[in-house]
Short mmCIF file of C-alpha atoms and ligand atoms in Angstrom, two decimals:
data_model
loop_
_atom_site.label_atom_id
_atom_site.label_comp_id
_atom_site.label_asym_id
_atom_site.label_seq_id
_atom_site.Cartn_x
_atom_site.Cartn_y
_atom_site.Cartn_z
CA UNK A 1 -28.05 19.33 -3.60
CA UNK A 2 -28.64 16.84 -6.34
CA UNK A 3 -26.37 14.03 -7.02
CA UNK A 4 -25.49 15.14 -10.54
CA UNK A 5 -24.75 18.80 -9.09
CA UNK A 6 -22.76 16.95 -6.39
CA UNK A 7 -20.52 15.16 -8.79
CA UNK A 8 -19.93 18.26 -11.06
CA UNK A 9 -19.10 20.15 -7.95
CA UNK A 10 -16.17 17.68 -7.03
CA UNK A 11 -15.15 17.14 -10.78
CA UNK A 12 -11.50 18.34 -11.04
CA UNK A 13 -10.47 20.79 -13.54
CA UNK A 14 -7.42 19.10 -14.76
CA UNK A 15 -5.77 15.93 -14.28
CA UNK A 16 -2.04 16.02 -13.24
CA UNK A 17 -0.90 12.43 -14.31
CA UNK A 18 -0.70 11.60 -18.28
CA UNK A 19 -1.53 7.92 -17.17
CA UNK A 20 -5.41 9.16 -16.92
CA UNK A 21 -6.80 8.25 -20.22
CA UNK A 22 -10.48 8.93 -19.10
CA UNK A 23 -11.41 10.33 -15.94
CA UNK A 24 -14.52 11.52 -14.42
CA UNK A 25 -17.55 11.60 -16.74
CA UNK A 26 -18.26 8.05 -18.26
CA UNK A 27 -18.88 4.50 -17.12
CA UNK A 28 -15.54 4.00 -15.71
CA UNK A 29 -12.24 5.58 -15.69
CA UNK A 30 -9.27 4.42 -17.88
CA UNK A 31 -5.55 4.58 -16.73
CA UNK A 32 -2.66 3.51 -19.05
CA UNK A 33 0.63 2.20 -17.50
CA UNK A 34 2.96 0.52 -19.87
CA UNK A 35 6.51 0.24 -17.99
CA UNK A 36 5.21 -0.30 -14.33
CA UNK A 37 3.05 -2.67 -12.26
CA UNK A 38 0.01 -1.19 -11.13
CA UNK A 39 -0.85 -1.33 -7.57
CA UNK A 40 -4.64 -1.18 -6.35
CA UNK A 41 -5.89 -0.90 -2.70
CA UNK A 42 -8.86 -0.14 -1.03
CA UNK A 43 -9.75 0.93 2.37
CA UNK A 44 -13.08 2.21 3.90
CA UNK A 45 -13.91 4.64 6.76
CA UNK A 46 -17.16 4.21 8.61
CA UNK A 47 -18.86 7.04 10.79
CA UNK A 48 -18.22 6.08 14.56
CA UNK A 49 -15.95 3.26 13.61
CA UNK A 50 -12.92 5.28 11.95
CA UNK A 51 -14.14 8.76 12.93
CA UNK A 52 -16.88 10.70 14.83
CA UNK A 53 -17.92 14.08 15.15
CA UNK A 54 -15.76 14.12 18.59
CA UNK A 55 -12.59 13.26 16.91
CA UNK A 56 -12.79 14.40 13.12
CA UNK A 57 -13.69 17.59 11.30
CA UNK A 58 -15.12 16.97 7.62
CA UNK A 59 -11.91 18.01 6.34
CA UNK A 60 -10.05 15.29 8.43
CA UNK A 61 -12.38 12.55 7.41
CA UNK A 62 -11.27 13.08 3.81
CA UNK A 63 -7.78 13.63 4.53
CA UNK A 64 -7.11 10.52 6.86
CA UNK A 65 -9.27 8.24 4.45
CA UNK A 66 -6.99 9.08 1.36
CA UNK A 67 -3.62 9.06 3.71
CA UNK A 68 -4.66 5.40 4.83
CA UNK A 69 -5.02 4.16 1.37
CA UNK A 70 -1.76 5.91 0.16
CA UNK A 71 -0.02 4.41 3.17
CA UNK A 72 -0.81 0.91 1.66
CA UNK A 73 0.76 1.93 -1.94
CA UNK A 74 3.88 3.14 0.19
CA UNK A 75 3.82 -0.23 2.08
CA UNK A 76 4.21 -1.73 -1.37
CA UNK A 77 7.00 0.45 -2.19
CA UNK A 78 4.88 2.23 -4.96
CA UNK A 79 3.93 5.87 -5.74
CA UNK A 80 0.39 6.79 -5.82
CA UNK A 81 -1.08 8.18 -8.96
CA UNK A 82 -4.93 8.23 -8.76
CA UNK A 83 -7.86 7.62 -6.71
CA UNK A 84 -11.62 6.66 -6.96
CA UNK A 85 -14.16 7.40 -3.96
CA UNK A 86 -17.21 5.84 -2.90
CA UNK A 87 -19.37 7.87 -0.55
CA UNK A 88 -22.57 7.17 1.35
CA UNK A 89 -24.18 10.18 2.57
CA UNK A 90 -26.89 10.54 5.13
CA UNK A 91 -29.39 13.36 4.78
CA UNK A 92 -28.10 15.09 7.88
CA UNK A 93 -24.79 16.05 6.20
CA UNK A 94 -24.54 19.56 4.61
CA UNK A 95 -23.44 20.43 1.24
CA UNK A 96 -20.61 22.56 2.84
CA UNK A 97 -19.40 19.45 4.92
CA UNK A 98 -19.40 17.19 1.75
CA UNK A 99 -17.15 19.91 0.17
CA UNK A 100 -15.04 19.87 3.09
CA UNK A 101 -14.50 15.96 3.00
CA UNK A 102 -13.39 16.39 -0.57
CA UNK A 103 -11.22 19.44 -0.17
CA UNK A 104 -9.28 16.96 2.63
CA UNK A 105 -8.88 14.48 0.15
CA UNK A 106 -7.75 17.23 -2.39
CA UNK A 107 -5.17 18.78 -0.34
CA UNK A 108 -3.49 15.60 0.32
CA UNK A 109 -3.82 14.32 -3.34
CA UNK A 110 -1.84 17.52 -4.19
CA UNK A 111 1.07 16.69 -2.25
CA UNK A 112 1.38 13.34 -4.26
CA UNK A 113 0.41 14.65 -7.63
CA UNK A 114 -2.74 12.41 -7.59
CA UNK A 115 -5.93 12.75 -9.47
CA UNK A 116 -9.59 12.17 -8.65
CA UNK A 117 -10.68 9.86 -11.49
CA UNK A 118 -14.11 8.67 -10.56
CA UNK A 119 -16.34 7.31 -7.80
CA UNK A 120 -20.02 6.63 -6.76
CA UNK A 121 -22.57 8.35 -4.63
CA UNK A 122 -25.34 7.03 -2.70
CA UNK A 123 -27.47 8.04 0.17
CA UNK A 124 -27.71 6.01 3.28
CA UNK A 125 -27.51 6.07 7.13
CA UNK A 126 -24.05 6.42 8.31
CA UNK A 127 -21.38 8.24 6.24
CA UNK A 128 -19.15 5.78 4.62
CA UNK A 129 -16.09 6.73 2.78
CA UNK A 130 -14.42 3.87 0.64
CA UNK A 131 -11.47 5.11 -1.58
CA UNK A 132 -9.54 3.12 -3.87
CA UNK A 133 -6.09 4.24 -4.71
CA UNK A 134 -4.16 3.15 -8.00
CA UNK A 135 -0.36 3.32 -7.67
CA UNK A 136 2.76 2.29 -9.45
CA UNK A 137 5.94 0.27 -9.11
CA UNK A 138 8.95 -0.44 -11.14
CA UNK A 139 8.00 -4.06 -12.62
CA UNK A 140 8.87 -6.86 -10.29
CA UNK A 141 9.93 -4.39 -7.56
CA UNK A 142 7.15 -4.48 -5.01
CA UNK A 143 7.83 -4.92 -1.59
CA UNK A 144 6.23 -7.85 0.27
CA UNK A 145 5.51 -8.78 3.87
CA UNK A 146 6.73 -12.13 3.04
CA UNK A 147 10.19 -11.14 2.23
CA UNK A 148 11.88 -11.34 5.64
CA UNK A 149 15.01 -13.48 6.22
CA UNK A 150 17.00 -14.77 8.83
CA UNK A 151 19.18 -12.17 10.75
CA UNK A 152 17.44 -9.18 9.03
CA UNK A 153 17.07 -5.90 11.24
CA UNK A 154 13.42 -4.99 11.97
CA UNK A 155 12.87 -1.34 11.33
CA UNK A 156 10.00 1.22 11.85
CA UNK A 157 9.66 4.68 10.67
CA UNK A 158 8.72 7.66 12.86
CA UNK A 159 7.22 7.24 16.28
CA UNK A 160 4.50 4.82 17.26
CA UNK A 161 1.48 5.42 19.64
CA UNK A 162 1.01 9.10 18.56
CA UNK A 163 -2.41 8.67 16.94
CA UNK A 164 -3.66 6.52 19.69
CA UNK A 165 -2.65 9.11 22.01
CA UNK A 166 -4.31 11.77 19.94
CA UNK A 167 -7.33 9.81 19.69
CA UNK A 168 -7.47 9.37 23.41
CA UNK A 169 -7.32 13.22 24.02
CA UNK A 170 -9.89 13.87 21.38
CA UNK A 171 -12.25 11.46 22.96
CA UNK A 172 -11.49 12.09 26.67
CA UNK A 173 -9.85 15.34 27.05
CA UNK A 174 -10.47 19.09 27.56
CA UNK A 175 -10.01 21.34 24.73
CA UNK A 176 -7.24 22.95 26.78
CA UNK A 177 -5.56 19.56 27.25
CA UNK A 178 -5.99 18.93 23.40
CA UNK A 179 -4.33 22.13 22.36
CA UNK A 180 -1.53 21.33 24.69
CA UNK A 181 -0.93 18.14 22.90
CA UNK A 182 -1.63 19.51 19.52
CA UNK A 183 1.06 17.18 18.07
CA UNK A 184 -0.74 13.79 19.02
CA UNK A 185 -4.18 15.17 17.82
CA UNK A 186 -2.90 16.17 14.52
CA UNK A 187 -1.09 12.70 14.00
CA UNK A 188 -4.50 11.29 14.54
CA UNK A 189 -6.29 13.80 12.19
CA UNK A 190 -3.65 14.32 9.60
CA UNK A 191 -1.32 11.35 9.14
CA UNK A 192 1.59 11.53 6.65
CA UNK A 193 2.09 8.32 4.86
CA UNK A 194 5.89 7.67 4.02
CA UNK A 195 5.91 7.96 0.28
CA UNK A 196 8.89 9.90 -0.40
CA UNK A 197 11.19 7.80 2.02
CA UNK A 198 10.21 4.43 0.58
CA UNK A 199 10.52 5.66 -3.09
CA UNK A 200 14.13 6.39 -2.46
CA UNK A 201 15.00 2.82 -1.38
CA UNK A 202 15.18 1.36 -4.91
CA UNK A 203 18.80 0.37 -4.12
CA UNK A 204 17.84 -1.71 -1.19
CA UNK A 205 17.88 -5.12 -2.68
CA UNK A 206 15.17 -7.00 -0.69
CA UNK A 207 12.82 -5.55 1.93
CA UNK A 208 9.86 -6.90 3.85
CA UNK A 209 7.44 -4.31 4.33
CA UNK A 210 3.94 -3.44 5.88
CA UNK A 211 2.05 -0.27 6.90
CA UNK A 212 0.91 0.26 10.65
CA UNK A 213 -2.62 0.69 10.33
CA UNK A 214 -3.56 -1.59 13.21
CA UNK A 215 -0.34 -1.41 15.49
CA UNK A 216 2.82 -3.18 15.24
CA UNK A 217 1.62 -6.37 17.23
CA UNK A 218 -0.52 -6.94 14.33
CA UNK A 219 1.61 -5.69 11.40
CA UNK A 220 4.75 -7.68 12.77
CA UNK A 221 2.52 -10.89 13.08
CA UNK A 222 1.63 -10.39 9.50
CA UNK A 223 5.44 -10.34 8.49
CA UNK A 224 6.35 -13.16 10.61
CA UNK A 225 3.34 -15.44 9.27
CA UNK A 226 3.79 -14.65 5.75
CA UNK A 227 7.56 -14.93 5.68
CA UNK A 228 7.57 -17.89 8.06
CA UNK A 229 10.28 -16.41 10.54
CA UNK A 230 10.38 -15.40 14.02
CA UNK A 231 10.49 -11.60 14.94
CA UNK A 232 12.12 -10.35 17.95
CA UNK A 233 11.33 -6.90 19.09
CA UNK A 234 12.85 -5.00 22.02
CA UNK A 235 10.34 -3.05 23.50
CA UNK A 236 12.92 -0.42 24.71
CA UNK A 237 13.99 0.32 21.43
CA UNK A 238 10.42 1.17 20.02
CA UNK A 239 10.56 4.91 19.20
CA UNK A 240 8.09 7.00 20.76
CA UNK A 241 7.59 10.91 21.02
CA UNK A 242 9.11 12.67 24.11
CA UNK A 243 6.04 13.72 25.17
CA UNK A 244 4.36 10.21 25.34
CA UNK A 245 6.06 10.02 28.63
CA UNK A 246 3.62 12.23 30.11
CA UNK A 247 1.01 9.40 30.08
CA UNK A 248 0.98 6.26 32.12
CA UNK A 249 3.45 3.35 31.31
CA UNK A 250 0.24 1.10 30.63
CA UNK A 251 -1.12 3.81 28.23
CA UNK A 252 2.23 4.10 26.33
CA UNK A 253 2.73 0.26 26.09
CA UNK A 254 -0.84 -0.29 24.99
CA UNK A 255 -0.68 2.62 22.35
CA UNK A 256 2.93 1.88 20.80
CA UNK A 257 2.04 -1.66 20.34
CA UNK A 258 -1.38 -1.85 19.58
CA UNK A 259 -2.77 1.75 18.86
CA UNK A 260 -2.49 1.84 15.28
CA UNK A 261 -3.32 4.60 12.79
CA UNK A 262 0.12 5.96 12.79
CA UNK A 263 0.48 5.06 9.21
CA UNK A 264 4.16 4.62 9.82
CA UNK A 265 6.05 1.66 8.12
CA UNK A 266 7.41 -1.45 9.66
CA UNK A 267 10.04 -3.81 7.53
CA UNK A 268 13.04 -5.82 7.64
CA UNK A 269 16.26 -5.34 5.66
CA UNK A 270 19.38 -7.32 5.63
CA UNK A 271 22.25 -6.12 8.17
CA UNK A 272 24.46 -5.19 5.17
CA UNK A 273 21.88 -2.85 3.77
CA UNK A 274 21.08 -1.08 6.96
CA UNK A 275 23.70 1.71 6.77
CA UNK A 276 22.28 2.46 3.39
CA UNK A 277 18.61 2.68 4.84
CA UNK A 278 19.76 5.16 7.42
CA UNK A 279 21.21 7.26 4.57
CA UNK A 280 18.21 7.36 2.62
CA UNK A 281 16.17 8.15 6.04
CA UNK A 282 18.51 11.17 6.64
CA UNK A 283 18.19 12.34 3.14
CA UNK A 284 14.36 12.10 3.27
CA UNK A 285 14.23 13.60 6.70
CA UNK A 286 12.71 10.35 7.96
CA UNK A 287 13.09 9.00 11.58
CA UNK A 288 13.99 5.34 11.34
CA UNK A 289 14.81 3.08 14.13
CA UNK A 290 16.21 -0.61 14.56
CA UNK A 291 13.71 -2.43 16.83
CA UNK A 292 14.76 -6.03 16.62
CA UNK A 293 15.92 -9.03 14.31
CA UNK A 294 14.51 -11.84 12.42
CA UNK A 295 15.24 -15.43 13.14
CA UNK A 296 14.76 -18.63 11.61
CA UNK A 297 13.59 -20.78 14.58
CA UNK A 298 11.58 -23.76 13.54
CA UNK A 299 9.53 -24.10 16.66
CA UNK A 300 8.79 -20.35 16.79
CA UNK A 301 8.62 -19.22 12.93
CA UNK A 302 5.35 -17.24 12.32
CA UNK A 303 5.21 -15.64 15.70
CA UNK A 304 6.59 -12.39 17.15
CA UNK A 305 8.51 -12.05 20.73
CA UNK A 306 8.70 -8.85 22.67
CA UNK A 307 11.94 -8.59 24.81
CA UNK A 308 10.73 -6.45 27.77
CA UNK A 309 11.78 -6.03 31.53
CA UNK A 310 14.39 -9.07 31.01
CA UNK A 311 11.66 -11.36 29.70
CA UNK A 312 10.88 -12.81 26.38
CA UNK A 313 7.22 -12.86 25.75
CA UNK A 314 4.95 -13.70 22.65
CA UNK A 315 3.50 -10.63 21.12
CA UNK A 316 0.12 -11.71 20.19
CA UNK A 317 -1.90 -10.16 17.36
CA UNK A 318 -3.82 -7.62 19.54
CA UNK A 319 -4.35 -4.52 17.48
CA UNK A 320 -7.68 -3.16 16.17
CA UNK A 321 -9.67 -6.00 14.56
CA UNK A 322 -12.94 -5.69 12.86
CA UNK A 323 -15.79 -8.59 13.23
CA UNK A 324 -14.35 -9.54 16.62
CA UNK A 325 -17.86 -10.94 17.86
N1 ATP B 401 -13.81 -8.00 1.75
C1 ATP B 401 -12.73 -8.26 1.11
N2 ATP B 401 -12.65 -8.90 -0.11
C2 ATP B 401 -11.55 -9.30 -0.62
N3 ATP B 401 -10.38 -9.14 -0.18
C3 ATP B 401 -10.24 -8.53 0.97
C4 ATP B 401 -11.29 -8.11 1.74
N4 ATP B 401 -11.02 -7.54 2.91
C5 ATP B 401 -9.62 -7.61 2.87
N5 ATP B 401 -8.99 -8.16 1.68
C6 ATP B 401 -7.80 -8.37 1.28
O1 ATP B 401 -7.10 -8.85 2.38
C7 ATP B 401 -5.54 -8.43 2.53
C8 ATP B 401 -5.53 -7.85 3.87
O2 ATP B 401 -6.33 -6.77 4.01
P1 ATP B 401 -6.23 -5.70 5.19
O3 ATP B 401 -7.55 -4.59 4.98
O4 ATP B 401 -6.18 -6.43 6.33
O5 ATP B 401 -4.86 -5.07 4.76
P2 ATP B 401 -4.63 -3.14 5.26
O6 ATP B 401 -5.43 -2.47 4.44
O7 ATP B 401 -3.19 -3.35 5.13
O8 ATP B 401 -4.78 -3.19 6.71
P3 ATP B 401 -6.18 -2.21 7.22
O9 ATP B 401 -7.46 -2.34 6.54
O10 ATP B 401 -5.83 -2.28 8.76
O11 ATP B 401 -5.49 -0.72 6.77
C9 ATP B 401 -5.52 -7.51 1.36
O12 ATP B 401 -5.08 -8.46 0.18
C10 ATP B 401 -6.98 -7.16 0.88
O13 ATP B 401 -7.05 -6.69 -0.32
C1 TPS B 402 -14.17 7.43 16.74
C2 TPS B 402 -13.00 6.44 16.63
N1 TPS B 402 -13.17 5.51 17.46
C3 TPS B 402 -12.00 4.43 17.45
C4 TPS B 402 -11.05 4.61 16.50
C5 TPS B 402 -9.80 3.62 16.47
N2 TPS B 402 -9.96 2.75 15.25
C6 TPS B 402 -10.88 2.46 14.69
S1 TPS B 402 -10.23 1.69 13.23
C7 TPS B 402 -8.87 1.49 13.88
C8 TPS B 402 -7.95 0.43 13.01
C9 TPS B 402 -7.55 0.71 11.72
O1 TPS B 402 -8.89 0.12 10.93
P1 TPS B 402 -8.96 -0.45 9.74
O2 TPS B 402 -8.38 -1.97 10.12
O3 TPS B 402 -10.25 -0.59 9.13
O4 TPS B 402 -7.78 -0.03 8.71
C10 TPS B 402 -8.56 2.24 14.99
C11 TPS B 402 -7.35 1.97 15.80
C12 TPS B 402 -11.18 5.65 15.57
N3 TPS B 402 -10.35 5.91 14.88
N4 TPS B 402 -12.06 6.53 15.66
MG1 MG B 403 -7.36 -2.83 4.49
MG1 MG B 404 -1.77 -2.05 5.17
MG1 MG B 405 -4.82 -0.46 5.01
#
């Protein structure tokens, strides 16, 4: 397929958002927002780093890459509205595979009423999918990592370690075992960002917030550093799916703290807002768990501590990092 035919084939027939002034078809897209702040985020997925033929069908490549970006919009307290896709395509990828990647993005975009408004297409050695998502938040109402305060309750949504368990199964287990643990495989391939929950939280006066892409060991440290506070997390309170108990304690420990890619949210709220947060979670069918508290301890601020087996140990930033060499 030629570049222009490809672009024509992925062009949407209509736009859902009235903010789209110009979509695909010119040098750049134009969106117009007058009453909200605009959130912009980009995350990139690279073949054999974020996905491989063993772990991810083309449909899931598109779905996951868009989910990862929408998750960052949720982590700012916003609503995703549109997306721009840059794709590097190796010769070996068929037209059908490429359509499937876009189909994966389209399916998730439909859930959030989002529009594909532009992108870029080039050929190259490895499939790379980079998505820029735009979102909106009421003026001045964005949620920052830096807003944790002393005595806050630390919470997480959902269960942690699921996606890492799914990845482990996809890389190491038989098809039969994968079928037996379909829940975990699906959590890796089709994560669902927590947009509806966070968009119901407008009455929570203050909240620090981050999404879990690299594992809470990383994300909690980002909150501790930017807020200059001490986070104390109780390991036994970290929520996990009941079937994670089928795996070794070491695997459970590693996956739930450093596995990443669950695209759940971690945040902190004041004690007085905790009941309200639980009510919102119930209303939006969101599992929420209190996993610890925020302290203001001048000689520990900027760090995270894990209470486990009657010991308090420093929880280092030990999740997935690029450029580690
Ligand atoms: N190459 C880059 N150029 C400019 N800014 C960058 C670059 N890489 C990251 N950033 C910025 O650094 C900050 C942290 O980015 P990071 O990618 O770690 O966050 P994230 O998307 O939440 O995490 P993850 O990539 O694991 O999903 C963001 O403000 C991001 O825009
Ligand atoms: C085939 C394959 N091997 C390993 C992994 C694990 N992995 C890759 S990137 C990442 C963290 C998030 O990345 P980023 O910081 O870029 O958002 C994790 C946990 C995977 N998903 N697929
Ligand atoms: Mg990023
Ligand atoms: Mg993030
Ligand atoms: Mg991200």
